[in-house]
Amino acid sequence: MTTSGPSGQQAPEKLPPPAPTAVERANRMSAANMIRSLLPLVVICLLAVGWVTFRQSGTDPVRPIDPTNSVRLATERASYPVEVPSGLPDGYRPTSARTDAPDAAEGAPVTLEIGYVTPSDEYAGFLITDDADAEPLTSVLDGAQDDGSVDLGGRTWTRLTSERGETVLTREDGDVTTLVTGSADDDELQTVAAAVAPVSQPS
């Protein structure tokens, strides 16, 4: 609808804004594409900053556990003297422990495993069992190559290299096999093996 001005003449109708030119449309699309392409980079940067802040905050992601209960169950059920690493230096922290003792029948084989984070933040796993077919044992020993022996804690341990390329320290006493292996270096694995001793029985 149009209106008349004071002189009775009709006011000119407002013309619609001119359509954007091809150059303007291209510029707008380029800007939008640039924003969309930068979003993943921004997210990655934010995550990286958050991770660095977390590492610098001093928060330790390792959650040590107390293996005492698993050791006690294995000791009560096993038909052999259970041994575990004892008196390890600072920096060796147990982070996992499990045993099949609760499900073992009287006189049946018993396996005990304890996992440690070492001072270099690597893994050292300890295992003792009188079950030659225990999966945690065979999964390490199958395909392992003999690499000599080493005396630790007054005992001779056989040194192997597993199929994963990790050092394996193992010792047999009758039907009982004790084993230490993991991603930790030889010195740290030998420290764990040298600390293996019989579990102290409560008086």
JSON list of C-alpha atoms in Angstrom, two decimals:
[
{"chain": "A", "resi": 1, "resn": "MET", "atom": "CA", "xyz": [0.00, 0.00, 0.00]},
{"chain": "A", "resi": 2, "resn": "THR", "atom": "CA", "xyz": [1.24, 3.53, -0.84]},
{"chain": "A", "resi": 3, "resn": "THR", "atom": "CA", "xyz": [0.55, 6.83, 0.89]},
{"chain": "A", "resi": 4, "resn": "SER", "atom": "CA", "xyz": [0.33, 10.32, -0.47]},
{"chain": "A", "resi": 5, "resn": "GLY", "atom": "CA", "xyz": [2.71, 13.04, 0.57]},
{"chain": "A", "resi": 6, "resn": "PRO", "atom": "CA", "xyz": [1.69, 16.57, 1.41]},
{"chain": "A", "resi": 7, "resn": "SER", "atom": "CA", "xyz": [1.59, 17.44, -2.23]},
{"chain": "A", "resi": 8, "resn": "GLY", "atom": "CA", "xyz": [-0.71, 14.56, -3.01]},
{"chain": "A", "resi": 9, "resn": "GLN", "atom": "CA", "xyz": [2.01, 12.64, -4.79]},
{"chain": "A", "resi": 10, "resn": "GLN", "atom": "CA", "xyz": [2.54, 8.96, -4.04]},
{"chain": "A", "resi": 11, "resn": "ALA", "atom": "CA", "xyz": [5.64, 8.07, -2.02]},
{"chain": "A", "resi": 12, "resn": "PRO", "atom": "CA", "xyz": [8.05, 5.89, -3.95]},
{"chain": "A", "resi": 13, "resn": "GLU", "atom": "CA", "xyz": [7.92, 2.21, -3.02]},
{"chain": "A", "resi": 14, "resn": "LYS", "atom": "CA", "xyz": [10.95, 0.77, -1.22]},
{"chain": "A", "resi": 15, "resn": "LEU", "atom": "CA", "xyz": [12.94, -1.47, -3.45]},
{"chain": "A", "resi": 16, "resn": "PRO", "atom": "CA", "xyz": [14.15, -4.84, -2.10]},
{"chain": "A", "resi": 17, "resn": "PRO", "atom": "CA", "xyz": [17.88, -5.01, -1.33]},
{"chain": "A", "resi": 18, "resn": "PRO", "atom": "CA", "xyz": [19.91, -6.14, -4.28]},
{"chain": "A", "resi": 19, "resn": "ALA", "atom": "CA", "xyz": [20.75, -9.83, -4.38]},
{"chain": "A", "resi": 20, "resn": "PRO", "atom": "CA", "xyz": [24.31, -10.62, -3.31]},
{"chain": "A", "resi": 21, "resn": "THR", "atom": "CA", "xyz": [26.71, -10.93, -6.13]},
{"chain": "A", "resi": 22, "resn": "ALA", "atom": "CA", "xyz": [28.51, -14.16, -6.91]},
{"chain": "A", "resi": 23, "resn": "VAL", "atom": "CA", "xyz": [31.66, -12.77, -5.30]},
{"chain": "A", "resi": 24, "resn": "GLU", "atom": "CA", "xyz": [29.79, -11.90, -2.09]},
{"chain": "A", "resi": 25, "resn": "ARG", "atom": "CA", "xyz": [28.20, -15.34, -1.95]},
{"chain": "A", "resi": 26, "resn": "ALA", "atom": "CA", "xyz": [31.56, -16.98, -2.47]},
{"chain": "A", "resi": 27, "resn": "ASN", "atom": "CA", "xyz": [33.09, -14.88, 0.31]},
{"chain": "A", "resi": 28, "resn": "ARG", "atom": "CA", "xyz": [30.29, -15.82, 2.72]},
{"chain": "A", "resi": 29, "resn": "MET", "atom": "CA", "xyz": [30.63, -19.52, 1.89]},
{"chain": "A", "resi": 30, "resn": "SER", "atom": "CA", "xyz": [34.40, -19.33, 2.28]},
{"chain": "A", "resi": 31, "resn": "ALA", "atom": "CA", "xyz": [34.04, -17.76, 5.72]},
{"chain": "A", "resi": 32, "resn": "ALA", "atom": "CA", "xyz": [31.52, -20.41, 6.81]},
{"chain": "A", "resi": 33, "resn": "ASN", "atom": "CA", "xyz": [33.72, -23.20, 5.50]},
{"chain": "A", "resi": 34, "resn": "MET", "atom": "CA", "xyz": [36.70, -21.74, 7.30]},
{"chain": "A", "resi": 35, "resn": "ILE", "atom": "CA", "xyz": [34.81, -21.66, 10.60]},
{"chain": "A", "resi": 36, "resn": "ARG", "atom": "CA", "xyz": [33.65, -25.24, 10.15]},
{"chain": "A", "resi": 37, "resn": "SER", "atom": "CA", "xyz": [37.15, -26.42, 9.29]},
{"chain": "A", "resi": 38, "resn": "LEU", "atom": "CA", "xyz": [38.65, -24.66, 12.31]},
{"chain": "A", "resi": 39, "resn": "LEU", "atom": "CA", "xyz": [36.20, -26.15, 14.82]},
{"chain": "A", "resi": 40, "resn": "PRO", "atom": "CA", "xyz": [37.94, -29.56, 15.08]},
{"chain": "A", "resi": 41, "resn": "LEU", "atom": "CA", "xyz": [41.30, -27.81, 15.52]},
{"chain": "A", "resi": 42, "resn": "VAL", "atom": "CA", "xyz": [39.88, -25.65, 18.30]},
{"chain": "A", "resi": 43, "resn": "VAL", "atom": "CA", "xyz": [38.48, -28.73, 20.05]},
{"chain": "A", "resi": 44, "resn": "ILE", "atom": "CA", "xyz": [41.83, -30.52, 19.78]},
{"chain": "A", "resi": 45, "resn": "CYS", "atom": "CA", "xyz": [43.65, -27.48, 21.17]},
{"chain": "A", "resi": 46, "resn": "LEU", "atom": "CA", "xyz": [41.25, -27.28, 24.11]},
{"chain": "A", "resi": 47, "resn": "LEU", "atom": "CA", "xyz": [41.72, -30.98, 24.85]},
{"chain": "A", "resi": 48, "resn": "ALA", "atom": "CA", "xyz": [45.50, -30.62, 24.65]},
{"chain": "A", "resi": 49, "resn": "VAL", "atom": "CA", "xyz": [45.46, -27.66, 27.02]},
{"chain": "A", "resi": 50, "resn": "GLY", "atom": "CA", "xyz": [43.25, -29.60, 29.41]},
{"chain": "A", "resi": 51, "resn": "TRP", "atom": "CA", "xyz": [45.57, -32.61, 29.33]},
{"chain": "A", "resi": 52, "resn": "VAL", "atom": "CA", "xyz": [48.67, -30.50, 29.95]},
{"chain": "A", "resi": 53, "resn": "THR", "atom": "CA", "xyz": [46.93, -28.72, 32.80]},
{"chain": "A", "resi": 54, "resn": "PHE", "atom": "CA", "xyz": [45.93, -32.10, 34.27]},
{"chain": "A", "resi": 55, "resn": "ARG", "atom": "CA", "xyz": [49.51, -33.41, 34.05]},
{"chain": "A", "resi": 56, "resn": "GLN", "atom": "CA", "xyz": [50.91, -30.24, 35.59]},
{"chain": "A", "resi": 57, "resn": "SER", "atom": "CA", "xyz": [48.36, -30.26, 38.38]},
{"chain": "A", "resi": 58, "resn": "GLY", "atom": "CA", "xyz": [50.23, -33.09, 40.09]},
{"chain": "A", "resi": 59, "resn": "THR", "atom": "CA", "xyz": [47.25, -35.43, 40.01]},
{"chain": "A", "resi": 60, "resn": "ASP", "atom": "CA", "xyz": [48.46, -39.04, 39.92]},
{"chain": "A", "resi": 61, "resn": "PRO", "atom": "CA", "xyz": [46.29, -41.25, 37.69]},
{"chain": "A", "resi": 62, "resn": "VAL", "atom": "CA", "xyz": [47.66, -44.43, 39.30]},
{"chain": "A", "resi": 63, "resn": "ARG", "atom": "CA", "xyz": [45.29, -45.94, 41.85]},
{"chain": "A", "resi": 64, "resn": "PRO", "atom": "CA", "xyz": [47.23, -48.31, 44.14]},
{"chain": "A", "resi": 65, "resn": "ILE", "atom": "CA", "xyz": [45.36, -51.22, 45.70]},
{"chain": "A", "resi": 66, "resn": "ASP", "atom": "CA", "xyz": [45.96, -53.44, 48.71]},
{"chain": "A", "resi": 67, "resn": "PRO", "atom": "CA", "xyz": [46.63, -57.02, 47.54]},
{"chain": "A", "resi": 68, "resn": "THR", "atom": "CA", "xyz": [46.44, -58.41, 51.08]},
{"chain": "A", "resi": 69, "resn": "ASN", "atom": "CA", "xyz": [43.04, -60.05, 50.66]},
{"chain": "A", "resi": 70, "resn": "SER", "atom": "CA", "xyz": [44.01, -61.87, 47.46]},
{"chain": "A", "resi": 71, "resn": "VAL", "atom": "CA", "xyz": [47.28, -63.00, 49.04]},
{"chain": "A", "resi": 72, "resn": "ARG", "atom": "CA", "xyz": [45.45, -64.25, 52.12]},
{"chain": "A", "resi": 73, "resn": "LEU", "atom": "CA", "xyz": [42.92, -66.22, 50.06]},
{"chain": "A", "resi": 74, "resn": "ALA", "atom": "CA", "xyz": [45.67, -67.82, 47.99]},
{"chain": "A", "resi": 75, "resn": "THR", "atom": "CA", "xyz": [47.71, -68.66, 51.08]},
{"chain": "A", "resi": 76, "resn": "GLU", "atom": "CA", "xyz": [44.74, -70.30, 52.80]},
{"chain": "A", "resi": 77, "resn": "ARG", "atom": "CA", "xyz": [43.76, -72.44, 49.81]},
{"chain": "A", "resi": 78, "resn": "ALA", "atom": "CA", "xyz": [47.05, -73.29, 48.11]},
{"chain": "A", "resi": 79, "resn": "SER", "atom": "CA", "xyz": [48.77, -76.59, 48.84]},
{"chain": "A", "resi": 80, "resn": "TYR", "atom": "CA", "xyz": [52.18, -74.94, 48.45]},
{"chain": "A", "resi": 81, "resn": "PRO", "atom": "CA", "xyz": [53.94, -72.12, 50.36]},
{"chain": "A", "resi": 82, "resn": "VAL", "atom": "CA", "xyz": [52.80, -68.93, 48.64]},
{"chain": "A", "resi": 83, "resn": "GLU", "atom": "CA", "xyz": [55.45, -66.30, 48.01]},
{"chain": "A", "resi": 84, "resn": "VAL", "atom": "CA", "xyz": [55.01, -62.67, 46.96]},
{"chain": "A", "resi": 85, "resn": "PRO", "atom": "CA", "xyz": [57.23, -59.61, 46.47]},
{"chain": "A", "resi": 86, "resn": "SER", "atom": "CA", "xyz": [57.89, -58.08, 49.87]},
{"chain": "A", "resi": 87, "resn": "GLY", "atom": "CA", "xyz": [59.60, -54.87, 50.93]},
{"chain": "A", "resi": 88, "resn": "LEU", "atom": "CA", "xyz": [59.79, -53.34, 47.46]},
{"chain": "A", "resi": 89, "resn": "PRO", "atom": "CA", "xyz": [61.40, -49.88, 47.26]},
{"chain": "A", "resi": 90, "resn": "ASP", "atom": "CA", "xyz": [59.29, -46.75, 47.01]},
{"chain": "A", "resi": 91, "resn": "GLY", "atom": "CA", "xyz": [57.77, -46.28, 43.59]},
{"chain": "A", "resi": 92, "resn": "TYR", "atom": "CA", "xyz": [56.58, -49.86, 43.15]},
{"chain": "A", "resi": 93, "resn": "ARG", "atom": "CA", "xyz": [52.83, -49.68, 43.59]},
{"chain": "A", "resi": 94, "resn": "PRO", "atom": "CA", "xyz": [50.42, -52.63, 43.35]},
{"chain": "A", "resi": 95, "resn": "THR", "atom": "CA", "xyz": [47.53, -51.77, 41.05]},
{"chain": "A", "resi": 96, "resn": "SER", "atom": "CA", "xyz": [45.88, -55.16, 40.56]},
{"chain": "A", "resi": 97, "resn": "ALA", "atom": "CA", "xyz": [45.61, -58.49, 42.34]},
{"chain": "A", "resi": 98, "resn": "ARG", "atom": "CA", "xyz": [43.58, -61.59, 41.63]},
{"chain": "A", "resi": 99, "resn": "THR", "atom": "CA", "xyz": [43.48, -65.25, 42.52]},
{"chain": "A", "resi": 100, "resn": "ASP", "atom": "CA", "xyz": [41.33, -68.21, 41.61]},
{"chain": "A", "resi": 101, "resn": "ALA", "atom": "CA", "xyz": [41.55, -69.51, 45.19]},
{"chain": "A", "resi": 102, "resn": "PRO", "atom": "CA", "xyz": [37.89, -68.79, 46.08]},
{"chain": "A", "resi": 103, "resn": "ASP", "atom": "CA", "xyz": [36.75, -71.18, 43.32]},
{"chain": "A", "resi": 104, "resn": "ALA", "atom": "CA", "xyz": [39.44, -73.81, 43.87]},
{"chain": "A", "resi": 105, "resn": "ALA", "atom": "CA", "xyz": [38.45, -77.12, 45.41]},
{"chain": "A", "resi": 106, "resn": "GLU", "atom": "CA", "xyz": [40.46, -78.62, 48.25]},
{"chain": "A", "resi": 107, "resn": "GLY", "atom": "CA", "xyz": [43.85, -79.62, 46.86]},
{"chain": "A", "resi": 108, "resn": "ALA", "atom": "CA", "xyz": [43.22, -78.00, 43.47]},
{"chain": "A", "resi": 109, "resn": "PRO", "atom": "CA", "xyz": [45.83, -75.74, 41.84]},
{"chain": "A", "resi": 110, "resn": "VAL", "atom": "CA", "xyz": [45.87, -72.09, 42.91]},
{"chain": "A", "resi": 111, "resn": "THR", "atom": "CA", "xyz": [47.15, -69.12, 40.92]},
{"chain": "A", "resi": 112, "resn": "LEU", "atom": "CA", "xyz": [47.94, -65.67, 42.33]},
{"chain": "A", "resi": 113, "resn": "GLU", "atom": "CA", "xyz": [48.73, -62.59, 40.24]},
{"chain": "A", "resi": 114, "resn": "ILE", "atom": "CA", "xyz": [49.81, -59.11, 41.37]},
{"chain": "A", "resi": 115, "resn": "GLY", "atom": "CA", "xyz": [50.46, -56.22, 39.00]},
{"chain": "A", "resi": 116, "resn": "TYR", "atom": "CA", "xyz": [52.71, -53.28, 39.83]},
{"chain": "A", "resi": 117, "resn": "VAL", "atom": "CA", "xyz": [53.42, -49.86, 38.37]},
{"chain": "A", "resi": 118, "resn": "THR", "atom": "CA", "xyz": [57.16, -49.29, 38.60]},
{"chain": "A", "resi": 119, "resn": "PRO", "atom": "CA", "xyz": [59.07, -46.06, 39.33]},
{"chain": "A", "resi": 120, "resn": "SER", "atom": "CA", "xyz": [59.39, -45.49, 35.57]},
{"chain": "A", "resi": 121, "resn": "ASP", "atom": "CA", "xyz": [55.59, -45.83, 35.19]},
{"chain": "A", "resi": 122, "resn": "GLU", "atom": "CA", "xyz": [55.93, -49.18, 33.44]},
{"chain": "A", "resi": 123, "resn": "TYR", "atom": "CA", "xyz": [54.27, -52.48, 34.32]},
{"chain": "A", "resi": 124, "resn": "ALA", "atom": "CA", "xyz": [55.69, -55.43, 36.24]},
{"chain": "A", "resi": 125, "resn": "GLY", "atom": "CA", "xyz": [53.53, -58.49, 36.70]},
{"chain": "A", "resi": 126, "resn": "PHE", "atom": "CA", "xyz": [54.09, -61.18, 39.33]},
{"chain": "A", "resi": 127, "resn": "LEU", "atom": "CA", "xyz": [52.57, -64.65, 39.15]},
{"chain": "A", "resi": 128, "resn": "ILE", "atom": "CA", "xyz": [52.84, -67.81, 41.22]},
{"chain": "A", "resi": 129, "resn": "THR", "atom": "CA", "xyz": [50.97, -71.02, 40.46]},
{"chain": "A", "resi": 130, "resn": "ASP", "atom": "CA", "xyz": [51.06, -74.80, 40.72]},
{"chain": "A", "resi": 131, "resn": "ASP", "atom": "CA", "xyz": [48.92, -75.12, 37.59]},
{"chain": "A", "resi": 132, "resn": "ALA", "atom": "CA", "xyz": [51.13, -75.73, 34.56]},
{"chain": "A", "resi": 133, "resn": "ASP", "atom": "CA", "xyz": [48.15, -75.03, 32.30]},
{"chain": "A", "resi": 134, "resn": "ALA", "atom": "CA", "xyz": [47.11, -71.75, 33.93]},
{"chain": "A", "resi": 135, "resn": "GLU", "atom": "CA", "xyz": [46.29, -69.29, 31.14]},
{"chain": "A", "resi": 136, "resn": "PRO", "atom": "CA", "xyz": [48.22, -66.36, 32.68]},
{"chain": "A", "resi": 137, "resn": "LEU", "atom": "CA", "xyz": [51.29, -68.62, 32.75]},
{"chain": "A", "resi": 138, "resn": "THR", "atom": "CA", "xyz": [51.05, -70.22, 29.32]},
{"chain": "A", "resi": 139, "resn": "SER", "atom": "CA", "xyz": [50.19, -66.90, 27.65]},
{"chain": "A", "resi": 140, "resn": "VAL", "atom": "CA", "xyz": [53.63, -65.63, 28.69]},
{"chain": "A", "resi": 141, "resn": "LEU", "atom": "CA", "xyz": [55.77, -68.76, 28.39]},
{"chain": "A", "resi": 142, "resn": "ASP", "atom": "CA", "xyz": [54.42, -70.12, 25.11]},
{"chain": "A", "resi": 143, "resn": "GLY", "atom": "CA", "xyz": [56.90, -69.15, 22.42]},
{"chain": "A", "resi": 144, "resn": "ALA", "atom": "CA", "xyz": [59.32, -67.48, 24.86]},
{"chain": "A", "resi": 145, "resn": "GLN", "atom": "CA", "xyz": [63.02, -67.80, 24.03]},
{"chain": "A", "resi": 146, "resn": "ASP", "atom": "CA", "xyz": [65.65, -68.83, 26.59]},
{"chain": "A", "resi": 147, "resn": "ASP", "atom": "CA", "xyz": [68.07, -66.01, 27.36]},
{"chain": "A", "resi": 148, "resn": "GLY", "atom": "CA", "xyz": [70.26, -67.41, 30.11]},
{"chain": "A", "resi": 149, "resn": "SER", "atom": "CA", "xyz": [69.87, -67.10, 33.86]},
{"chain": "A", "resi": 150, "resn": "VAL", "atom": "CA", "xyz": [70.40, -64.58, 36.63]},
{"chain": "A", "resi": 151, "resn": "ASP", "atom": "CA", "xyz": [70.92, -64.87, 40.40]},
{"chain": "A", "resi": 152, "resn": "LEU", "atom": "CA", "xyz": [68.50, -62.73, 42.38]},
{"chain": "A", "resi": 153, "resn": "GLY", "atom": "CA", "xyz": [67.81, -62.79, 46.09]},
{"chain": "A", "resi": 154, "resn": "GLY", "atom": "CA", "xyz": [69.98, -65.87, 46.52]},
{"chain": "A", "resi": 155, "resn": "ARG", "atom": "CA", "xyz": [68.02, -67.82, 43.89]},
{"chain": "A", "resi": 156, "resn": "THR", "atom": "CA", "xyz": [68.61, -68.64, 40.25]},
{"chain": "A", "resi": 157, "resn": "TRP", "atom": "CA", "xyz": [65.99, -67.36, 37.83]},
{"chain": "A", "resi": 158, "resn": "THR", "atom": "CA", "xyz": [65.71, -68.34, 34.19]},
{"chain": "A", "resi": 159, "resn": "ARG", "atom": "CA", "xyz": [65.64, -65.34, 31.88]},
{"chain": "A", "resi": 160, "resn": "LEU", "atom": "CA", "xyz": [63.43, -65.53, 28.80]},
{"chain": "A", "resi": 161, "resn": "THR", "atom": "CA", "xyz": [62.23, -63.17, 26.11]},
{"chain": "A", "resi": 162, "resn": "SER", "atom": "CA", "xyz": [58.51, -63.45, 25.40]},
{"chain": "A", "resi": 163, "resn": "GLU", "atom": "CA", "xyz": [56.92, -63.28, 21.97]},
{"chain": "A", "resi": 164, "resn": "ARG", "atom": "CA", "xyz": [56.03, -59.68, 22.83]},
{"chain": "A", "resi": 165, "resn": "GLY", "atom": "CA", "xyz": [59.72, -58.91, 23.28]},
{"chain": "A", "resi": 166, "resn": "GLU", "atom": "CA", "xyz": [59.42, -58.46, 27.06]},
{"chain": "A", "resi": 167, "resn": "THR", "atom": "CA", "xyz": [61.80, -59.91, 29.62]},
{"chain": "A", "resi": 168, "resn": "VAL", "atom": "CA", "xyz": [60.49, -62.88, 31.59]},
{"chain": "A", "resi": 169, "resn": "LEU", "atom": "CA", "xyz": [62.07, -64.07, 34.83]},
{"chain": "A", "resi": 170, "resn": "THR", "atom": "CA", "xyz": [60.85, -67.48, 35.96]},
{"chain": "A", "resi": 171, "resn": "ARG", "atom": "CA", "xyz": [61.74, -70.03, 38.60]},
{"chain": "A", "resi": 172, "resn": "GLU", "atom": "CA", "xyz": [60.41, -73.53, 39.24]},
{"chain": "A", "resi": 173, "resn": "ASP", "atom": "CA", "xyz": [60.23, -75.33, 42.57]},
{"chain": "A", "resi": 174, "resn": "GLY", "atom": "CA", "xyz": [58.62, -78.71, 42.04]},
{"chain": "A", "resi": 175, "resn": "ASP", "atom": "CA", "xyz": [55.17, -78.09, 40.58]},
{"chain": "A", "resi": 176, "resn": "VAL", "atom": "CA", "xyz": [55.24, -74.40, 41.51]},
{"chain": "A", "resi": 177, "resn": "THR", "atom": "CA", "xyz": [56.24, -71.77, 38.96]},
{"chain": "A", "resi": 178, "resn": "THR", "atom": "CA", "xyz": [57.02, -68.17, 39.91]},
{"chain": "A", "resi": 179, "resn": "LEU", "atom": "CA", "xyz": [57.16, -65.58, 37.15]},
{"chain": "A", "resi": 180, "resn": "VAL", "atom": "CA", "xyz": [57.88, -61.87, 36.77]},
{"chain": "A", "resi": 181, "resn": "THR", "atom": "CA", "xyz": [57.41, -60.05, 33.47]},
{"chain": "A", "resi": 182, "resn": "GLY", "atom": "CA", "xyz": [56.08, -56.85, 31.95]},
{"chain": "A", "resi": 183, "resn": "SER", "atom": "CA", "xyz": [56.98, -53.71, 30.04]},
{"chain": "A", "resi": 184, "resn": "ALA", "atom": "CA", "xyz": [59.38, -52.56, 32.77]},
{"chain": "A", "resi": 185, "resn": "ASP", "atom": "CA", "xyz": [63.10, -52.74, 32.07]},
{"chain": "A", "resi": 186, "resn": "ASP", "atom": "CA", "xyz": [65.34, -55.55, 33.31]},
{"chain": "A", "resi": 187, "resn": "ASP", "atom": "CA", "xyz": [66.50, -53.69, 36.43]},
{"chain": "A", "resi": 188, "resn": "GLU", "atom": "CA", "xyz": [62.95, -53.07, 37.63]},
{"chain": "A", "resi": 189, "resn": "LEU", "atom": "CA", "xyz": [61.81, -56.62, 36.87]},
{"chain": "A", "resi": 190, "resn": "GLN", "atom": "CA", "xyz": [64.84, -57.99, 38.70]},
{"chain": "A", "resi": 191, "resn": "THR", "atom": "CA", "xyz": [64.03, -55.79, 41.69]},
{"chain": "A", "resi": 192, "resn": "VAL", "atom": "CA", "xyz": [60.57, -57.36, 41.88]},
{"chain": "A", "resi": 193, "resn": "ALA", "atom": "CA", "xyz": [61.94, -60.89, 41.47]},
{"chain": "A", "resi": 194, "resn": "ALA", "atom": "CA", "xyz": [64.62, -60.37, 44.11]},
{"chain": "A", "resi": 195, "resn": "ALA", "atom": "CA", "xyz": [61.95, -59.25, 46.58]},
{"chain": "A", "resi": 196, "resn": "VAL", "atom": "CA", "xyz": [59.91, -62.47, 46.29]},
{"chain": "A", "resi": 197, "resn": "ALA", "atom": "CA", "xyz": [59.70, -64.15, 49.70]},
{"chain": "A", "resi": 198, "resn": "PRO", "atom": "CA", "xyz": [57.37, -66.50, 51.59]},
{"chain": "A", "resi": 199, "resn": "VAL", "atom": "CA", "xyz": [54.22, -64.90, 52.94]},
{"chain": "A", "resi": 200, "resn": "SER", "atom": "CA", "xyz": [54.51, -64.27, 56.67]},
{"chain": "A", "resi": 201, "resn": "GLN", "atom": "CA", "xyz": [51.95, -66.35, 58.51]},
{"chain": "A", "resi": 202, "resn": "PRO", "atom": "CA", "xyz": [50.07, -64.58, 61.31]},
{"chain": "A", "resi": 203, "resn": "SER", "atom": "CA", "xyz": [51.16, -65.74, 64.74]}
]
